[in-house]
Amino acid sequence: MSQDVQYGTDVAAVYDSFISPAMDSRDAVERLRPHVTGARVLEIGVGTGRVALPVAAIAAELVGVDNSRPMLDEFRAKDVPANVELVEADFRRPLPLRGRFDAAYATMGSLACVRSREELVAALTHVREVLVPGGSLSLEYYATATYRPLVAQHVLTMPTPHRAGGVTTFTVTLDDADVLTMHTRIDEDDAPPVEFAEQILLIERAEVEACLAEAGFSVEHVTPAEGFQPYDWYTALNEGTQ
């Protein structure tokens, strides 16, 4: 497991009860449906299977990659479908996968878990290398229109979504390299607090598109986040010929 895994044991233990319910997977699955139905599919940042399980129901095969062993262990403890394979790997390095994929996707900003534009381009290139020519990459990337106001606010406390009682506090900072750090603390009655921190590269939409192009993708469509939604949605195609 990579030394800088962001979702370790503490997060994995509460992910399905606290975090996953706040992010409905149905919209993502419907957006993915044209690309993944009957296809060999790769999910980057598969986690505990929030999106993978419904996608596996319509895909021919799904391989899920994550660099967090605890998150993968939570997934493996479930009734994993026969057409799903889970691989512990870091997308910032070449992916140790067999064969090529018709489609790949990354939800909840997984591919933003890098510390520079160069590292993002390298990660996107590793994904493209395992796609067939013309294969699609769909991804959610953090929307600056949503997160820059949070940086300005710095601390935000709100009721924990889908939980009766308790609050979640976010402390958000942004450094000169555009690396956003978000510290999350979940407090619930009669339970120890849960704390974890995430670091992501927060860049403008045009820069995300430029990184995709540099990695060998052509951007087909971008759906901007609406209101306070956290992510823009990108659809791109592998321009490679072999």
Phi, psi and omega in degrees: 000136182298147182297330184253039173298129184273333181248091182266204186299318183297318180289316182302324184293335183242001187302311184289336181269328184254313193266309184303318181297338181282348183236095180296129183277350190296319179297317179298317181296321179293323177292326181280336190312313181298334184267332190255345184297122179070013187253165168271119196236144176243129171251127176266122184078055188289335177058227182265009174096018182307315180260328185300320184296311176292329177291320180301333180291341181242350179269160174285320181206144177227129173249124180251128181248136174206147178266004179256109177298319178299321178295317178296323178297321176297320178294314183295337179286350179269181177277084185286126180300155183295336182268016180246132174238135180248133185230128174276113182199159182251121185290351176284354177237162178308138187277128183276066186239150179267142175069183181243164186242148176283330184208151175224155176207158177215118181255171178052035173069023184304318183287351176279355182281061178225171185243004178200163176297323180296320179291325176295315178299318179298317180296316178297323178295319178299322177292314181300324183297339180255009176261148172292156174304132183083356179295152186262147169237122176246136181209147169264132178230143185306129181274122181296329180297335178269319190272332178295321173298328177292324176298316180295324179285328175075307180234130178228127177242133183212160175300140178294123182302139174062023176229139177275112182086161179086161181224159174240131180245127178250130174243119193238131176226158179223125182267181184290345178266010180068024174268118179267132175247125178238113177266128182244132174232124180251119179247128179226145180305136174062029177215147177297148177295149175249126182229139174203163180230145177236146173234130180221159176272115181260104181230160183291160184303318181297327179288322175299315179298321179295321178294319176300315180296319180295330180278356176103019178252150168254128182280121182269322185198145174230128175252107181294151175298144177251141179059233181258020176300144188278340191230143162275151181247126181244140170237124183224160180238144176291119180277356183297157182249358179208000000 
